[in-house]
Amino acid sequence: MMPLRTWLLALASFSFTLVSAAAHSFENTAIVRTVDLGGSLVHVTTTYAIRALENDATQYVVSIGEEESRSVSWFEAKLKGQSEPLTFFNGPLEPHHGTYSYTVDLPKPLSVNGTVNLVVETVLTHTTYPWPEKATQENDQALKYEGDLLVLSLYKTTTQRIKVRAPAPRIISYTTPEGLDAFATDNLATQAGATITYGPFANIPPSASAEFIKQHQKHIVVHYHYAAPVVEITSLRRSAEISHWGANLNVQNDMVLRNAGPALKGHFARIVHQSQTYFNRIPPHVIPSLTFHLPPGIHSVYYYDLNGNVSTSRLRAAPSVPKAAESKQHSLLELRPRYPLMGGWNYSFTLGWDSPLADSAGYDARTGAYIVGIPVQTVIPGAVVDQAELKVILPEGATDIDVFPPFAPITQHRSTHVTYLDSIGRPAVTLSFENLTDKHSGLIYVTYKVPLSAHLQKPKVVSVAFVTLFLVAFLARRIDLTLSK
Ligand SMILES: *[C@@H]1O[C@H](CO)[C@@H](O)[C@H](O)[C@H]1NC(C)=O
Ligand SMILES: *[C@@H]1O[C@H](CO)[C@@H](O)[C@H](O)[C@H]1NC(C)=O
Ligand SMILES: *[C@@H]1O[C@H](CO)[C@@H](O)[C@H](O)[C@H]1NC(C)=O
Ligand SMILES: *[C@@H]1O[C@H](CO)[C@@H](O)[C@H](O)[C@H]1NC(C)=O
C-alpha cells in the first residue's frame, strides 16, 4: 500500500505538471493588438505569433483580464490567413490568475520551435460613454473609451504593441501610462493620425497572474470625436411565425432603441433642427431616421409606435430569392420616427413584415422534415442589443422539433401559442440572448415534421367553421320561416 505522504507527493507533482504544461509549452514571440474604437461596440483584434517549447503542443490559452472579460460578448480565434474559426472552450475565472482563459485547439500539433500566427477577435460592449455627458443641439459628440492596456498571457512574451484606432484623427486626449519603464524599449505612447501606438514593450514575463496585474497592468482612457449615432437596442423581442397554410413567414420585432449619445442639454428646439436639416449639419447625437437592412422578398411591412401607425417610412424591397436570410441582397427600409431622437432618449416601436415561406424553408423528402432558417436579429451596424428574445412559432401539430442556434442562448424554452382558427395551438420555441453585436448575425435553424393529419387540421377547422355558420344560417332561416308563418 502506498504511504499517504508518497501519494500526496505524487498528486502534487501531477498537478504541478498539469499547470506547468499549460504555462510552459509556448512563448509569444510577438503580440500585436488593434483596438478599433466605435460607438457601443469596440472591435479588438490580437495577433499572437507563438512558438512551441514542447512537442505535441495543441492547446494554446488566451487570457483575458477579469475586468475586460465582463465586456467581451464575442470571441473568435483563427489561424492567420484562414477563414475557418478554431474550436475553443472558455474556463471560469481563475482567481489566482485574475483572468478568464479561452483554450484554443490548434489544428495541428506543433513540435518544439514550431510557429504559428493566431488571430483572436473579440467584440467589447459598453466600454465607451459620451463625454461631456450632455450636449446642446449645436454641440459635437465625443466619447471616452476605457480599458486595460497590456495583453495578458500565461506565456512569456518577447515583444508586444497595442494600437488604439479612433474612427477619425480627432482625438482629444489619451492616457500616457507610467511605471512601465521595465518593459518599454522606446516610446510609451505616440499618436499618428487616428492611431495611438503603445509600446513596443519587451521581455514581459508570464502576465496572467493576479500579482502581475496588480503591479503592471495599466488602465487607459481615450477621448475621441465620434461622427455617427451611438445606438443601443435595449430590448428586442422578435417573433417569427411559420404558416404552411398561407406559405408565409411573418417576422415581428418589438424594439426599444436608445440614443446612447450625450443627453440633450436644455429643450429640443425645432427651429434649430430645421435649420440644421436645411444646411445638412445635423450632429450625430440627433437621429432623424434609421435605416434597416431587411431580407429580400419581404412585403406588407408595418411600423407603428406607442401613438399608432407611422406612415413616414420608405421601403426599397429587393426581389424574393431562396435562402433570403443568407443572401447578400437586402431590402432597405428607412424609418422616420415622428420626432428626431435626441441623446438619452428611448424609442419603443414595432416593425414587422411578411415574406414567402419558400425563401427561408426547405423540405427534406428523405427524412420528411422541414427546415427553416431565421435570423436571430436584424443587425444594425455598430449597435449592441442588450436583451434579445426570439420566439419561433411553428405550424399547428408540428412534431420532432429540433433547434440549432448559431451561438449559445442564455435560456431556451417551449410553449404553446394559440391564435385565430387554431384548435390545439402551435408549438413555439423561445430563446433569449444578451449583448448581441454585429458579429452575431447567424441564423437559427429549426427542423420539424408536420403529420398529414395536422396539415388537414386547418382545413378541418375552417370547414367546421363554415358548416357551423351554414347550419346557424339555415336554422335561423328555418326559425325565421316558422315565426313568419
Ligand atoms: C529551438 O530553437 C532554439 C533557439 O533558436 C535552439 O537553441 C534549439 O536547439 C531549437 N530546438 C530544436 C529541437 O530545434
Ligand atoms: C398603417 O398605414 C398603412 C399605410 O400608410 C396602411 O396601409 C395601414 O392600413 C395602416 N394600419 C393601421 C392599423 O392603421
Ligand atoms: C431610457 O431607458 C433606460 C433603461 O433602459 C433608462 O435608464 C433611462 O432613464 C431611459 N431614458 C429616458 C429619457 O426615459
Ligand atoms: C451583458 O453586458 C452587461 C453589461 O456590460 C453585463 O452585466 C452582463 O453580464 C452581460 N451578459 C452576458 C451574458 O455576458
Coordinates of C-alpha atoms in Angstrom, one line a residue, residues 63-402:
S63 CA -6.0 35.1 -21.2
I64 CA -8.4 38.0 -20.8
G65 CA -8.4 40.1 -17.6
E66 CA -11.4 39.9 -15.3
E67 CA -12.4 43.5 -15.9
E68 CA -12.2 43.2 -19.7
S69 CA -13.9 39.8 -19.8
R70 CA -17.1 41.4 -18.5
S71 CA -17.4 43.4 -21.7
V72 CA -16.4 40.6 -24.1
S73 CA -19.5 39.4 -26.0
W74 CA -17.9 37.8 -29.0
F75 CA -14.7 35.6 -29.2
E76 CA -13.2 34.0 -32.3
A77 CA -9.8 32.6 -33.0
K78 CA -8.4 31.7 -36.4
L79 CA -5.0 30.9 -37.9
K80 CA -3.8 34.0 -39.8
G81 CA -4.9 34.0 -43.4
Q82 CA -7.6 31.3 -42.8
S83 CA -11.3 31.7 -42.6
E84 CA -12.2 28.7 -40.5
P85 CA -12.6 29.5 -36.8
L86 CA -10.8 27.3 -34.4
T87 CA -12.7 25.4 -31.7
F88 CA -12.2 26.7 -28.1
F89 CA -13.6 26.4 -24.6
N90 CA -13.6 29.1 -22.0
G91 CA -13.0 28.3 -18.4
P92 CA -14.3 30.0 -15.3
L93 CA -12.4 32.9 -13.7
E94 CA -9.1 31.7 -12.2
P95 CA -8.8 33.8 -9.1
H96 CA -5.1 33.4 -8.6
H97 CA -4.6 34.4 -12.3
G98 CA -7.2 37.2 -12.2
T99 CA -8.1 36.2 -15.8
Y100 CA -10.5 34.1 -17.8
S101 CA -8.9 31.6 -20.1
Y102 CA -10.1 30.7 -23.6
T103 CA -8.3 27.4 -24.5
V104 CA -7.9 27.3 -28.3
D105 CA -7.3 24.0 -30.2
L106 CA -4.6 24.3 -32.8
P107 CA -5.5 22.3 -36.0
K108 CA -2.1 20.5 -36.0
P109 CA 0.2 19.8 -33.0
L110 CA 3.3 21.9 -33.0
S111 CA 6.7 20.4 -32.3
V112 CA 9.5 22.2 -30.5
N113 CA 10.2 25.6 -32.2
G114 CA 7.2 25.2 -34.4
T115 CA 5.5 28.6 -35.0
V116 CA 2.0 29.7 -35.9
N117 CA 0.2 33.0 -36.0
L118 CA -3.1 33.1 -34.1
V119 CA -5.6 35.9 -34.7
V120 CA -8.1 36.4 -32.0
E121 CA -11.1 38.8 -32.5
T122 CA -13.2 40.0 -29.6
V123 CA -16.1 42.5 -29.5
L124 CA -16.5 44.6 -26.4
T125 CA -19.8 46.2 -25.5
H126 CA -20.5 49.1 -23.2
T127 CA -16.8 50.2 -22.9
T128 CA -17.5 53.8 -24.2
Y129 CA -19.6 56.6 -22.9
P130 CA -20.4 60.1 -24.0
W131 CA -18.1 62.8 -22.6
P132 CA -19.2 65.5 -21.9
E133 CA -22.3 63.7 -20.7
K134 CA -24.6 66.4 -22.0
A135 CA -24.6 68.4 -25.2
T136 CA -26.9 71.0 -26.9
Q137 CA -28.3 70.5 -30.3
E138 CA -25.4 72.5 -31.7
N139 CA -22.6 70.7 -29.9
D140 CA -20.4 67.9 -31.4
Q141 CA -20.4 64.4 -30.0
A142 CA -17.3 62.9 -28.2
L143 CA -16.9 59.6 -26.4
K144 CA -14.5 58.2 -23.9
Y145 CA -13.2 54.6 -24.1
E146 CA -11.8 52.9 -21.0
G147 CA -9.9 49.7 -20.9
D148 CA -6.8 47.7 -19.9
L149 CA -3.5 48.3 -21.8
L150 CA -1.3 45.2 -21.7
V151 CA -2.2 41.9 -23.4
L152 CA -2.0 39.3 -20.6
S153 CA -0.7 35.8 -21.3
L154 CA 0.3 32.7 -19.4
Y155 CA 3.4 32.6 -21.5
K156 CA 6.5 34.8 -21.7
T157 CA 6.2 37.5 -24.4
T158 CA 9.2 38.8 -26.3
T159 CA 7.5 41.9 -27.6
Q160 CA 4.0 43.4 -27.7
R161 CA 2.5 46.5 -29.1
I162 CA -1.0 47.9 -28.7
K163 CA -2.7 50.2 -31.2
V164 CA -5.8 52.1 -30.4
R165 CA -7.5 53.4 -33.6
A166 CA -10.2 56.1 -33.5
P167 CA -12.6 56.5 -36.4
A168 CA -11.0 59.9 -37.3
P169 CA -7.8 61.7 -36.3
R170 CA -9.8 64.0 -34.0
I171 CA -8.5 62.6 -30.7
I172 CA -9.0 64.9 -27.8
S173 CA -6.8 63.2 -25.3
Y174 CA -5.2 59.8 -24.3
T175 CA -3.5 58.3 -21.3
T176 CA 0.3 58.0 -21.3
P177 CA 0.9 55.2 -18.8
E178 CA 3.6 55.5 -16.2
G179 CA 5.6 52.8 -14.5
L180 CA 6.2 50.6 -17.5
D181 CA 9.9 51.5 -17.8
A182 CA 10.9 47.9 -17.1
F183 CA 9.4 46.8 -20.4
A184 CA 9.3 49.9 -22.6
T185 CA 12.0 49.9 -25.2
D186 CA 11.3 53.2 -26.9
N187 CA 8.2 55.4 -26.7
L188 CA 5.4 54.6 -24.3
A189 CA 2.7 56.2 -26.4
T190 CA 2.7 58.0 -29.8
Q191 CA -0.1 59.3 -31.9
A192 CA 0.0 59.3 -35.7
G193 CA -3.3 60.4 -37.4
A194 CA -6.2 58.4 -35.9
T195 CA -3.9 55.8 -34.2
I196 CA -2.2 55.8 -30.8
T197 CA 0.5 53.2 -30.5
Y198 CA 1.6 51.9 -27.1
G199 CA 4.9 50.2 -26.8
P200 CA 6.7 48.1 -28.0
F201 CA 7.1 46.5 -24.6
A202 CA 9.7 43.9 -24.4
N203 CA 10.5 40.8 -22.3
I204 CA 7.3 40.5 -20.4
P205 CA 7.2 37.5 -18.1
P206 CA 4.1 35.4 -17.9
S207 CA 1.5 38.0 -17.0
A208 CA -1.8 36.1 -16.4
S209 CA -1.4 36.3 -12.7
A210 CA -3.1 38.5 -10.1
E211 CA 0.3 39.7 -8.9
F212 CA 1.5 40.9 -12.3
I213 CA -1.9 42.6 -13.0
K214 CA -1.7 44.4 -9.6
Q215 CA 1.9 45.6 -10.3
H216 CA 1.9 46.3 -14.0
Q217 CA -1.5 46.4 -15.7
K218 CA -2.5 49.9 -16.7
H219 CA -5.9 51.5 -17.3
I220 CA -6.1 53.7 -20.3
V221 CA -8.7 56.3 -21.3
V222 CA -9.0 57.7 -24.9
H223 CA -11.3 60.7 -25.6
Y224 CA -12.3 61.0 -29.2
H225 CA -14.8 62.6 -31.5
Y226 CA -17.4 60.2 -33.0
A227 CA -19.4 61.3 -36.0
A228 CA -22.0 58.6 -36.2
P229 CA -25.0 58.0 -33.9
V230 CA -24.4 55.7 -30.8
V231 CA -27.3 53.3 -31.0
E232 CA -28.3 50.7 -28.4
I233 CA -31.2 48.3 -28.6
T234 CA -32.1 47.9 -25.0
S235 CA -34.7 45.3 -25.8
L236 CA -35.6 43.3 -28.9
R237 CA -38.5 40.8 -28.9
R238 CA -38.7 39.1 -32.3
S239 CA -41.4 36.6 -33.1
A240 CA -41.3 34.6 -36.3
E241 CA -44.5 32.8 -37.2
I242 CA -44.4 30.0 -39.8
S243 CA -47.6 29.3 -41.7
H244 CA -47.7 26.4 -44.2
W245 CA -51.3 27.2 -44.8
G246 CA -50.5 30.7 -46.2
A247 CA -46.9 29.8 -47.3
N248 CA -45.9 32.8 -45.2
L249 CA -43.2 33.7 -42.7
N250 CA -44.2 36.7 -40.5
V251 CA -41.5 38.4 -38.6
Q252 CA -42.4 41.0 -36.0
N253 CA -39.9 43.0 -33.8
D254 CA -40.9 44.9 -30.7
M255 CA -37.9 47.1 -30.1
V256 CA -36.7 49.7 -27.6
L257 CA -34.0 51.8 -29.0
R258 CA -31.8 54.1 -27.1
N259 CA -29.8 57.0 -28.4
A260 CA -26.7 56.5 -26.2
G261 CA -25.1 59.7 -27.3
P262 CA -24.8 62.7 -24.9
A263 CA -28.1 63.7 -23.2
L264 CA -29.8 66.8 -24.6
K265 CA -28.9 69.9 -22.6
G266 CA -32.0 72.1 -22.4
H267 CA -35.1 71.7 -24.5
F268 CA -35.4 70.5 -28.0
A269 CA -35.8 73.4 -30.4
R270 CA -37.5 72.5 -33.7
I271 CA -36.3 75.7 -35.4
V272 CA -32.6 74.8 -34.7
H273 CA -33.3 71.3 -36.0
Q274 CA -35.0 72.6 -39.2
S275 CA -32.1 74.9 -40.0
Q276 CA -29.6 72.1 -39.4
T277 CA -31.6 69.8 -41.6
Y278 CA -31.6 72.5 -44.3
F279 CA -27.9 73.0 -44.1
N280 CA -27.3 69.2 -43.7
R281 CA -25.4 69.8 -40.5
I282 CA -27.3 67.5 -38.1
P283 CA -25.0 66.5 -35.3
P284 CA -24.6 62.7 -34.7
H285 CA -26.4 62.7 -31.4
V286 CA -29.7 63.8 -33.1
I287 CA -31.2 60.9 -35.0
P288 CA -33.9 61.9 -37.5
S289 CA -34.2 58.5 -39.2
L290 CA -33.0 54.9 -39.0
T291 CA -32.1 52.6 -41.9
F292 CA -32.6 48.8 -41.6
H293 CA -31.3 46.1 -43.9
L294 CA -34.1 43.6 -44.1
P295 CA -34.3 40.3 -46.0
P296 CA -35.1 40.4 -49.7
G297 CA -38.6 39.4 -50.9
I298 CA -40.5 41.0 -47.9
H299 CA -43.9 42.7 -48.3
S300 CA -46.7 44.1 -46.2
V301 CA -44.2 46.0 -44.0
Y302 CA -45.8 47.6 -40.9
Y303 CA -44.3 50.1 -38.5
Y304 CA -46.1 51.6 -35.5
D305 CA -45.1 53.2 -32.2
L306 CA -46.9 53.9 -29.0
N307 CA -49.0 56.6 -30.7
G308 CA -50.1 54.4 -33.6
N309 CA -49.3 53.9 -37.3
V310 CA -46.2 55.8 -38.6
S311 CA -46.6 56.3 -42.3
T312 CA -43.3 58.1 -42.9
S313 CA -41.2 55.0 -43.8
R314 CA -39.7 54.2 -47.2
L315 CA -39.1 50.7 -48.4
R316 CA -37.0 49.6 -51.3
A317 CA -37.7 45.9 -51.4
A318 CA -35.3 43.5 -53.2
P319 CA -36.9 40.7 -55.1
S320 CA -37.5 37.4 -53.4
V321 CA -34.7 34.8 -53.5
P322 CA -34.3 31.4 -52.0
K323 CA -32.3 31.4 -48.7
A324 CA -33.2 35.0 -48.4
A325 CA -31.5 35.5 -45.0
E326 CA -28.1 34.3 -46.3
S327 CA -28.4 36.4 -49.4
K328 CA -26.1 39.4 -50.0
Q329 CA -29.1 41.4 -51.3
H330 CA -31.4 43.1 -48.9
S331 CA -34.5 45.3 -48.8
L332 CA -33.7 48.8 -47.5
L333 CA -36.1 50.3 -45.0
E334 CA -35.8 53.9 -43.8
L335 CA -37.8 54.7 -40.7
R336 CA -38.6 58.2 -39.8
P337 CA -40.0 58.5 -36.3
R338 CA -42.5 61.3 -35.5
Y339 CA -39.7 63.4 -33.9
P340 CA -35.9 63.3 -34.1
L341 CA -34.4 61.1 -31.3
M342 CA -32.2 63.2 -29.1
G343 CA -29.3 61.9 -26.9
G344 CA -30.5 59.8 -23.9
W345 CA -34.0 59.3 -25.4
N346 CA -35.7 55.9 -25.7
Y347 CA -37.9 55.0 -28.5
S348 CA -40.3 52.0 -28.5
F349 CA -41.7 50.7 -31.8
T350 CA -42.9 47.7 -33.6
L351 CA -41.6 46.7 -37.1
G352 CA -42.9 43.7 -38.9
W353 CA -43.1 42.1 -42.4
D354 CA -44.2 39.1 -44.3
S355 CA -42.2 37.0 -46.7
P356 CA -42.7 33.9 -48.8
L357 CA -42.0 30.9 -46.6
A358 CA -40.1 29.2 -49.5
D359 CA -37.4 31.9 -49.1
S360 CA -36.4 30.6 -45.7
A361 CA -37.7 27.0 -45.6
G362 CA -36.8 23.7 -47.2
Y363 CA -38.2 20.2 -47.1
D364 CA -36.0 17.1 -46.8
A365 CA -38.0 14.3 -48.6
R366 CA -35.6 11.7 -47.2
T367 CA -36.4 12.4 -43.5
G368 CA -39.8 14.0 -44.1
A369 CA -38.6 17.1 -42.1
Y370 CA -39.0 20.8 -42.8
I371 CA -36.1 23.1 -42.0
V372 CA -36.5 26.9 -41.5
G373 CA -33.7 29.4 -41.1
I374 CA -34.5 32.6 -39.2
P375 CA -32.0 35.4 -38.4
V376 CA -31.6 35.9 -34.7
Q377 CA -31.7 39.7 -35.2
T378 CA -31.6 42.4 -37.8
V379 CA -28.0 43.7 -37.4
I380 CA -27.8 47.5 -37.1
P381 CA -24.1 48.2 -37.8
G382 CA -22.3 49.3 -34.6
A383 CA -25.2 48.7 -32.3
V384 CA -25.4 46.4 -29.3
V385 CA -28.6 44.5 -28.4
D386 CA -28.7 44.3 -24.6
Q387 CA -31.6 41.8 -24.3
A388 CA -33.0 39.8 -27.1
E389 CA -35.7 37.2 -27.2
L390 CA -36.6 35.2 -30.3
K391 CA -39.8 33.2 -30.4
V392 CA -40.3 30.8 -33.3
I393 CA -43.9 29.8 -33.8
L394 CA -44.3 26.5 -35.7
P395 CA -47.3 25.2 -37.6
E396 CA -50.1 23.6 -35.6
G397 CA -49.4 19.9 -34.8
A398 CA -45.6 20.1 -35.6
T399 CA -43.6 17.3 -34.0
D400 CA -40.0 16.2 -33.8
I401 CA -38.9 19.8 -33.2
D402 CA -35.1 20.5 -33.0

